[in-house]
Coordinates of C-alpha atoms and ligand atoms in Angstrom, one line a residue:
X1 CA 93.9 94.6 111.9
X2 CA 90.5 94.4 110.7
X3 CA 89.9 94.6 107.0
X4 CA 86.6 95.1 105.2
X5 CA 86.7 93.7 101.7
X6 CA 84.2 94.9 98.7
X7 CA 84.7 93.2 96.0
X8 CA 82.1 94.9 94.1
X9 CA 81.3 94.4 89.9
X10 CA 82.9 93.1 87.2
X11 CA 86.7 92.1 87.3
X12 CA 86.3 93.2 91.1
X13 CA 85.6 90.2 92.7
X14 CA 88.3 88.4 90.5
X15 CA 90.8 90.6 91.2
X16 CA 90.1 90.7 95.0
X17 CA 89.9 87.2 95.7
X18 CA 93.3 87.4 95.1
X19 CA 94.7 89.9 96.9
X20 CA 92.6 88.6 99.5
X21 CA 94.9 85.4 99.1
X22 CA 98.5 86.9 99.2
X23 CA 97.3 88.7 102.5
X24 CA 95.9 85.4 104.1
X25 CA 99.2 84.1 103.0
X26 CA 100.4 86.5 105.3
X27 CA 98.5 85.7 107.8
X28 CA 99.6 82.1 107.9
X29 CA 103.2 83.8 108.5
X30 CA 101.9 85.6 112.0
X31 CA 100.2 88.9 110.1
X32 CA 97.1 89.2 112.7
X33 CA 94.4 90.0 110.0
X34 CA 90.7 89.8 110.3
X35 CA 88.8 90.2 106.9
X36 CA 84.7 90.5 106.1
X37 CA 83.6 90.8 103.0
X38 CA 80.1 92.9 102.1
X39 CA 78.7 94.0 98.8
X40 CA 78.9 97.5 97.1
X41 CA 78.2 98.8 94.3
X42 CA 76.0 97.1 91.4
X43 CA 76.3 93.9 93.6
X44 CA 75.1 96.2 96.5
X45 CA 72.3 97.8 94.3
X46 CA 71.2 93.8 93.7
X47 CA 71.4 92.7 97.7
X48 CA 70.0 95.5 99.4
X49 CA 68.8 98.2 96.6
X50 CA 71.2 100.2 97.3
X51 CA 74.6 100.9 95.4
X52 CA 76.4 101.5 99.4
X53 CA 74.1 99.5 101.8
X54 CA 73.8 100.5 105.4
X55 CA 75.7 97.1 106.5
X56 CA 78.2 97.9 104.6
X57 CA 78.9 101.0 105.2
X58 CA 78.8 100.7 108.8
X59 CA 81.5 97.4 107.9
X60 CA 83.8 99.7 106.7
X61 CA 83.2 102.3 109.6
X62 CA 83.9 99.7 112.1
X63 CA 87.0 98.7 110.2
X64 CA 90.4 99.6 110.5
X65 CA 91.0 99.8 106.3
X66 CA 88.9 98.6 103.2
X67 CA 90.0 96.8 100.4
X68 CA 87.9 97.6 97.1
X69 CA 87.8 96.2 93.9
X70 CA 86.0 97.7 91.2
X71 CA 82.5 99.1 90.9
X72 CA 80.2 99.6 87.5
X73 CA 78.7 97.6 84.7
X74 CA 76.3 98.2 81.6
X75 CA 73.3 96.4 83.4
X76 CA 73.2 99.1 86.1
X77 CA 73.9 102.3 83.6
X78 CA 70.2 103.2 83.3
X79 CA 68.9 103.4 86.9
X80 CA 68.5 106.6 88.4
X81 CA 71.2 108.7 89.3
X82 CA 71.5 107.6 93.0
X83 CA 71.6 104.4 92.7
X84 CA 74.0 104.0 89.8
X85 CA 77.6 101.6 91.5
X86 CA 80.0 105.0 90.8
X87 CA 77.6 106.2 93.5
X88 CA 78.0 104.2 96.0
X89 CA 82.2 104.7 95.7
X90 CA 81.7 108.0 95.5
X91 CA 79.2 108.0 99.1
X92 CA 82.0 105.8 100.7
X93 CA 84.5 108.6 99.8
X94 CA 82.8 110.8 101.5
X95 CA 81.2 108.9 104.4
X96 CA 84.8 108.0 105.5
X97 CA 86.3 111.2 104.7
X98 CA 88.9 109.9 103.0
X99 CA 90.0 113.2 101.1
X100 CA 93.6 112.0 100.1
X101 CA 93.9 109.8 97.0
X102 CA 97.5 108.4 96.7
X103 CA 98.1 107.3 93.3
X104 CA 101.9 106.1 92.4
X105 CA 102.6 105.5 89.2
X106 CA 106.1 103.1 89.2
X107 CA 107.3 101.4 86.1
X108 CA 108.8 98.0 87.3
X109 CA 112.1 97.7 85.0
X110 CA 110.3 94.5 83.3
X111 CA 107.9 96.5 82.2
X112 CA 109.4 99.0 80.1
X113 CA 108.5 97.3 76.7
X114 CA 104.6 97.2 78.2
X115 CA 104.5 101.0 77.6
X116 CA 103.4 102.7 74.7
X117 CA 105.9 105.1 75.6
X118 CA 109.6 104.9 74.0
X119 CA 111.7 102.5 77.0
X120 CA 113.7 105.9 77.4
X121 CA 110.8 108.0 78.1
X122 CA 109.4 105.8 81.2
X123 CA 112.4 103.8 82.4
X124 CA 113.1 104.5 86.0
X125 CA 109.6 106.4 86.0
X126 CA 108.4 107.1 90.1
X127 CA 105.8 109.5 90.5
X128 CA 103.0 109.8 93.4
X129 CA 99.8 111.9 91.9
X130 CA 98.2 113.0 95.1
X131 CA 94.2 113.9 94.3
X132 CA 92.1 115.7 96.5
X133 CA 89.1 113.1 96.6
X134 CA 85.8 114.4 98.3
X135 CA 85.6 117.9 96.8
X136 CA 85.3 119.5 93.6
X137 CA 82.8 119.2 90.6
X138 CA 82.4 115.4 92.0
X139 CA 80.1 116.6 95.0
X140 CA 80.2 120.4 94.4
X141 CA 76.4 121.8 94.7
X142 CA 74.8 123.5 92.7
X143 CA 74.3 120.3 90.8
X144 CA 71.7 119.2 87.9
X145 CA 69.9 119.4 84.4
X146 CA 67.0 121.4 84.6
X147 CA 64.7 123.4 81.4
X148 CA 65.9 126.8 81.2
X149 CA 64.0 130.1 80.5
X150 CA 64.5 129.2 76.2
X151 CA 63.1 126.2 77.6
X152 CA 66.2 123.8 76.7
X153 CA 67.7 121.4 79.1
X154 CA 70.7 122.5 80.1
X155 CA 73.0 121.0 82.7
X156 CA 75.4 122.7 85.2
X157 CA 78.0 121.3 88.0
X158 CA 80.1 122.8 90.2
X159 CA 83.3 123.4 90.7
X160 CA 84.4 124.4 94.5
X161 CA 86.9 124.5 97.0
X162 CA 87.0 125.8 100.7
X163 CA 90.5 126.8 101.6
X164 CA 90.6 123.9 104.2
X165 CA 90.0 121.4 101.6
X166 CA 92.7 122.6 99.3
X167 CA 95.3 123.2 102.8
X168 CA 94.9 119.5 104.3
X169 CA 95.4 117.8 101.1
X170 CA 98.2 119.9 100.0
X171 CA 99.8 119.3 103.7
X172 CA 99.9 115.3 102.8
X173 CA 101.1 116.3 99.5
X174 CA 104.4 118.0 100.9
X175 CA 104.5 115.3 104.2
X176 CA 104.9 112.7 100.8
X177 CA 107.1 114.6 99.0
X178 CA 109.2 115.0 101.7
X179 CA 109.6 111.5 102.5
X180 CA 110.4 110.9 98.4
X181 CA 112.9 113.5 96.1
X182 CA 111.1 116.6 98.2
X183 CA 109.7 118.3 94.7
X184 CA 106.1 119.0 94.3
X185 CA 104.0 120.1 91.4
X186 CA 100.7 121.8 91.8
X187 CA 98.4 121.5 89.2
X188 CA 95.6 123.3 88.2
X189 CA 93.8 126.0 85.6
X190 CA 94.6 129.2 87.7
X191 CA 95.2 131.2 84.6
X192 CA 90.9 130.6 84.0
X193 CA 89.2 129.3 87.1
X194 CA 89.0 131.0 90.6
X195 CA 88.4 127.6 91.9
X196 CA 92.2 127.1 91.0
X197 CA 93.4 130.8 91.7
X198 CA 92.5 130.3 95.3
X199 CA 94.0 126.4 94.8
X200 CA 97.5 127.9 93.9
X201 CA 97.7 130.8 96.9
X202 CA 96.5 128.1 99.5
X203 CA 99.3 125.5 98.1
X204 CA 101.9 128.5 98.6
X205 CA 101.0 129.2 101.9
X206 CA 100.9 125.4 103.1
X207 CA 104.7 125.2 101.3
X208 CA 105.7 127.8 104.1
X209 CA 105.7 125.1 106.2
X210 CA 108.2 122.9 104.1
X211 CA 110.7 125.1 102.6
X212 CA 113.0 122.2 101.7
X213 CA 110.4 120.8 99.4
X214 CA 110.9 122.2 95.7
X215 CA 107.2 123.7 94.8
X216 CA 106.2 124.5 91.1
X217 CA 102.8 124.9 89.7
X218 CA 101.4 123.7 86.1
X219 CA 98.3 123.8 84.1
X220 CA 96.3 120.7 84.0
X221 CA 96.5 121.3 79.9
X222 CA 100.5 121.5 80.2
X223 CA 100.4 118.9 82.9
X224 CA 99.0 115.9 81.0
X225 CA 101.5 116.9 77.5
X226 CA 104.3 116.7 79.9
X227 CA 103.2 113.3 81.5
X228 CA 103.7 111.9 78.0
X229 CA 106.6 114.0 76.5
X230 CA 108.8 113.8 80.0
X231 CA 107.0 112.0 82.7
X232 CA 110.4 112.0 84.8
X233 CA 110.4 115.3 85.6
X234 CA 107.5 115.0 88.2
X235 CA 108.0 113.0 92.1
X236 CA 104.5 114.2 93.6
X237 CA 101.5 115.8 91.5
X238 CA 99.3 117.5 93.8
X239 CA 95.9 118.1 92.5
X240 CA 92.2 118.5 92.7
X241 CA 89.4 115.7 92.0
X242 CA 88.7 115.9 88.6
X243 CA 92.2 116.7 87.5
X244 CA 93.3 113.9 89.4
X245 CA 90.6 111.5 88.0
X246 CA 92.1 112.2 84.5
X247 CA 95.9 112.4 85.1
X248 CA 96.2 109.6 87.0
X249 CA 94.4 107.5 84.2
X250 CA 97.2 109.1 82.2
X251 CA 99.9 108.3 84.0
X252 CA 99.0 104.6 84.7
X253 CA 99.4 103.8 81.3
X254 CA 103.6 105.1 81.5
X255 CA 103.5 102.1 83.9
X256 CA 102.4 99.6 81.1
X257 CA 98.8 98.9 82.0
X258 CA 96.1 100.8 84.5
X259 CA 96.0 97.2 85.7
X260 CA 99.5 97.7 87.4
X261 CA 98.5 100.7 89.9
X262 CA 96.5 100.5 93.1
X263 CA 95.7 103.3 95.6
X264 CA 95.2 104.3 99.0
X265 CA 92.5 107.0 100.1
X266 CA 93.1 108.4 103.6
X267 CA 91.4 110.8 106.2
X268 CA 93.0 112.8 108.5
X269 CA 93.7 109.4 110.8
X270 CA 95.1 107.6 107.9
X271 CA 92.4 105.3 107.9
X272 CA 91.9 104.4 104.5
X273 CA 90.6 102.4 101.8
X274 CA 92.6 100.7 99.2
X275 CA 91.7 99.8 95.5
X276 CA 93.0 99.3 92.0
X277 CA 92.6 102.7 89.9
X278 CA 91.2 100.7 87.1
X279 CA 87.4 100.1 86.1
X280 CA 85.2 97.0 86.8
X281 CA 85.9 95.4 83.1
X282 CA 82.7 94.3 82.1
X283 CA 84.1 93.3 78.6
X284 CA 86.7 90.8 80.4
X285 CA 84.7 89.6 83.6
X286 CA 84.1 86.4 84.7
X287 CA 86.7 84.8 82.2
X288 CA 89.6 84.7 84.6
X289 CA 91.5 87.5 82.2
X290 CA 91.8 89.9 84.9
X291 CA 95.3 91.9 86.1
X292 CA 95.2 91.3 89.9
X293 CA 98.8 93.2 90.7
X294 CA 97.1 96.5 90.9
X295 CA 94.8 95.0 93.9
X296 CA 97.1 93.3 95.3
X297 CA 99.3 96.3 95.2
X298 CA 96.7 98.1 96.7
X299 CA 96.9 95.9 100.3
X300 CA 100.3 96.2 100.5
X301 CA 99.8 100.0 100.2
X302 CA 97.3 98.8 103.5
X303 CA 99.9 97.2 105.3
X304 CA 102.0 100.6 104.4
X305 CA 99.8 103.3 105.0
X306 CA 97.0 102.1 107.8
X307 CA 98.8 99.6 109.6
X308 CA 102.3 100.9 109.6
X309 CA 103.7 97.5 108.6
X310 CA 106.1 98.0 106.3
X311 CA 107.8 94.4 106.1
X312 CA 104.8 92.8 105.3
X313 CA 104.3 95.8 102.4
X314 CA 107.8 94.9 101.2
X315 CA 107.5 91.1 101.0
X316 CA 104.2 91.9 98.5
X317 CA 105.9 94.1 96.0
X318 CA 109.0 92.2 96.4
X319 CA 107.0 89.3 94.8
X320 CA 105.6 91.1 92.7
X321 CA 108.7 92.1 91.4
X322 CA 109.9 88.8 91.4
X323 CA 106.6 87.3 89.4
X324 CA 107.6 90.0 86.8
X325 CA 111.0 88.9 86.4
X326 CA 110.0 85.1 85.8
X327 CA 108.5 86.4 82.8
X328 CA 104.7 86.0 84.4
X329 CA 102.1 88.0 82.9
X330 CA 98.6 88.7 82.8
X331 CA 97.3 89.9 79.0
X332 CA 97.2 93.2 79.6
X333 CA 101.0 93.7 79.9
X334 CA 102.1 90.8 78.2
X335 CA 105.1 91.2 75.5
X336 CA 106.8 88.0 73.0
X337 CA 108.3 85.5 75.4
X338 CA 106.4 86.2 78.6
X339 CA 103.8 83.5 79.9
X340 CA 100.6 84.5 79.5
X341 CA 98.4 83.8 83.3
X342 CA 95.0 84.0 84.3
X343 CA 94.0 86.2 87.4
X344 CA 94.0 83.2 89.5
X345 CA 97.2 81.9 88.3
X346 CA 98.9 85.2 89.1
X347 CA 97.4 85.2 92.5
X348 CA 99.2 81.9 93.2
X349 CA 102.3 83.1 91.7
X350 CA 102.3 86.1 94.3
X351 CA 101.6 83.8 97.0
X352 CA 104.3 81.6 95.5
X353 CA 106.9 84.6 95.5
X354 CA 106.5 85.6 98.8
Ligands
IPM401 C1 88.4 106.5 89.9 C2 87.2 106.3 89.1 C3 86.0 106.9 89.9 C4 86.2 108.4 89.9 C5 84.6 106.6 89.2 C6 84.3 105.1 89.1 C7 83.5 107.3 90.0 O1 87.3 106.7 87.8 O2 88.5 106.1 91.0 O3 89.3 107.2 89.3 O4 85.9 109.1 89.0 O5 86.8 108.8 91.0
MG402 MG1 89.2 107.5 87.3

């Protein structure tokens, strides 16, 4: 199994190091794991120029999954466009095709007081969102800010969907649901944009295909009140891009902390990358604050989804679970009578729990 690992900016390379360190624990055990490490991002903007270098890119080609950590960070906001760190995530994306973004959002039990939701609201929460990943206004064309005829700049993006974009995404959507409680949501804005009129008819005709999954469709507006006034009502979201950028942002906090969730992005072969949903931190880097659960989450979605090894998956969120319920925390979901950890510290209690 090889693994490429980009650690990327700010918290990134923190957070990584320790997932990095609960699967080389595995390792030890017998797991037959080769990881290489290469730079993306800001960090690949400073080693090569380039926010996705060649070497890298053809690292994670040659690769059977990649690991990611976060990418981003004020000292790289004012380059050009193109070379910004969101770039380079966003070239990857597409470079690997990886057009299906699984994003579970589970509340581990310890947790519950880590919401800002009432316990009731979010206890026994288990949702998937599944976001469409290399379509929509991300890389829609036509793009850009140009003067118009009043002579004013004015900007424009676009949003757009080819049918086979919506149907593939929407088949994993019902393949997931059907392996969970077999309802699916749709979510969209069909009652304004075509983009989601054609969205909705392409989901319906997929669901042909699965009549024993349960199919409703929402509004994106009606879908993020509901997250927060009855999140439990939902087992997979199925959505586009942008929706899906924002929702799952949304639901991570039900969970306790964005620093809790990690994701896989798949192509058609189930190759895929694997990274924390959260940002790059800059405020908190370097100072060994970091939440590492949501990478390290993130490989044993890897040993799940790309490599089929579900024991190995297990024995990670099983120590996970187990971490939580000695009470160890990170500061980001730490309540009265916890122990506060640093990134490190939580890595070696993962390693530890296994
Ligand atoms: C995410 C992030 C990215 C996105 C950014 C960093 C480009 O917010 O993975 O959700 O918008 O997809
Ligand atoms: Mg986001």
């Amino acid at each position: 199994m090889k693994i490429a690992v980009l650690p990327g900016d700010g918290i990134g390379p923190e957070v990584t190091a320790q997932a990095v360190k609960v699967l080389r624990a595995l390792a030890r055990d017998g797991l037959a794991l080769e990881m290489e490490e290469a730079p993306i991002g800001g960090a690949g903007y400073d080693a090569a120029g380039d926010p996705l270098p060649e070497a890298t890119l053809r690292l994670a080609q040659a690769a059977d999954a990649v690991l990611l950590g976060a990418v981003g960070g004020p000292k790289y906001d004012t380059l050009a466009r193109p070379l910004r760190p969101e770039q380079g995530l966003l070239r990857i994306r597409k470079e690997l095709n990886l057009f299906a973004n699984l994003r579970p959002a589970r509340l581990y039990p310890e947790l519950a007081e880590a919401s800002t939701l009432r316990p009731e609201v979010v206890s026994g929460l288990d949702l998937m969102i599944v976001r469409e990943l290399t379509g929509d206004l991300y890389f829609g064309e036509p793009r850009g800010i140009h003067l118009n005829a009043a002579g004013e700049r004015e900007a424009y993006n676009t949003m757009r969907y080819a049918e086979s974009e919506i149907r593939r995404v929407a088949h994993i959507g019902f393949q997931i649901a059907m392996k969970r409680g077999k309802k699916l949501c749709s979510v969209e804005k069909a009652n304004v944009l075509e983009t989601s009129e054609l969205w909705r008819e392409v989901v319906i005709e997929v669901a042909r295909e699965y009549p024993e999954v349960a199919l409703s469709h929402m509004y994106v507006d009606n879908a993020a009140m509901q997250l927060v006034r009855n999140p439990k009502q939902f087992d997979v979201i199925l959505t586009g891009n942008i929706f899906g950028d924002i929702l799952s942002d949304e639901a991570s906090m039900l969970t306790g902390s964005i620093g809790m969730l990690g994701s896989a992005s798949l192509d058609a072969a189930s190759k895929g990358m694997y990274e924390p949903i959260h940002g790059s931190a800059p405020d908190i880097a370097g100072q060994d604050k970091a939440n590492p659960l949501a990478t390290i989450l993130s490989a044993a979605m890897m040993l799940r989804y790309t490599f089929s090894h579900d024991e190995a998956a297990n024995r990670i969120e099983a120590g996970v679970s187990k971490v939580l319920a000695k009470g160890l925390r990170t500061g980001d979901i730490v309540t009265p009578g916890c122990t506060l950890l640093g990134c490190a510290a939580m890595g070696d209690a993962v390693v530890a729990a296994l």
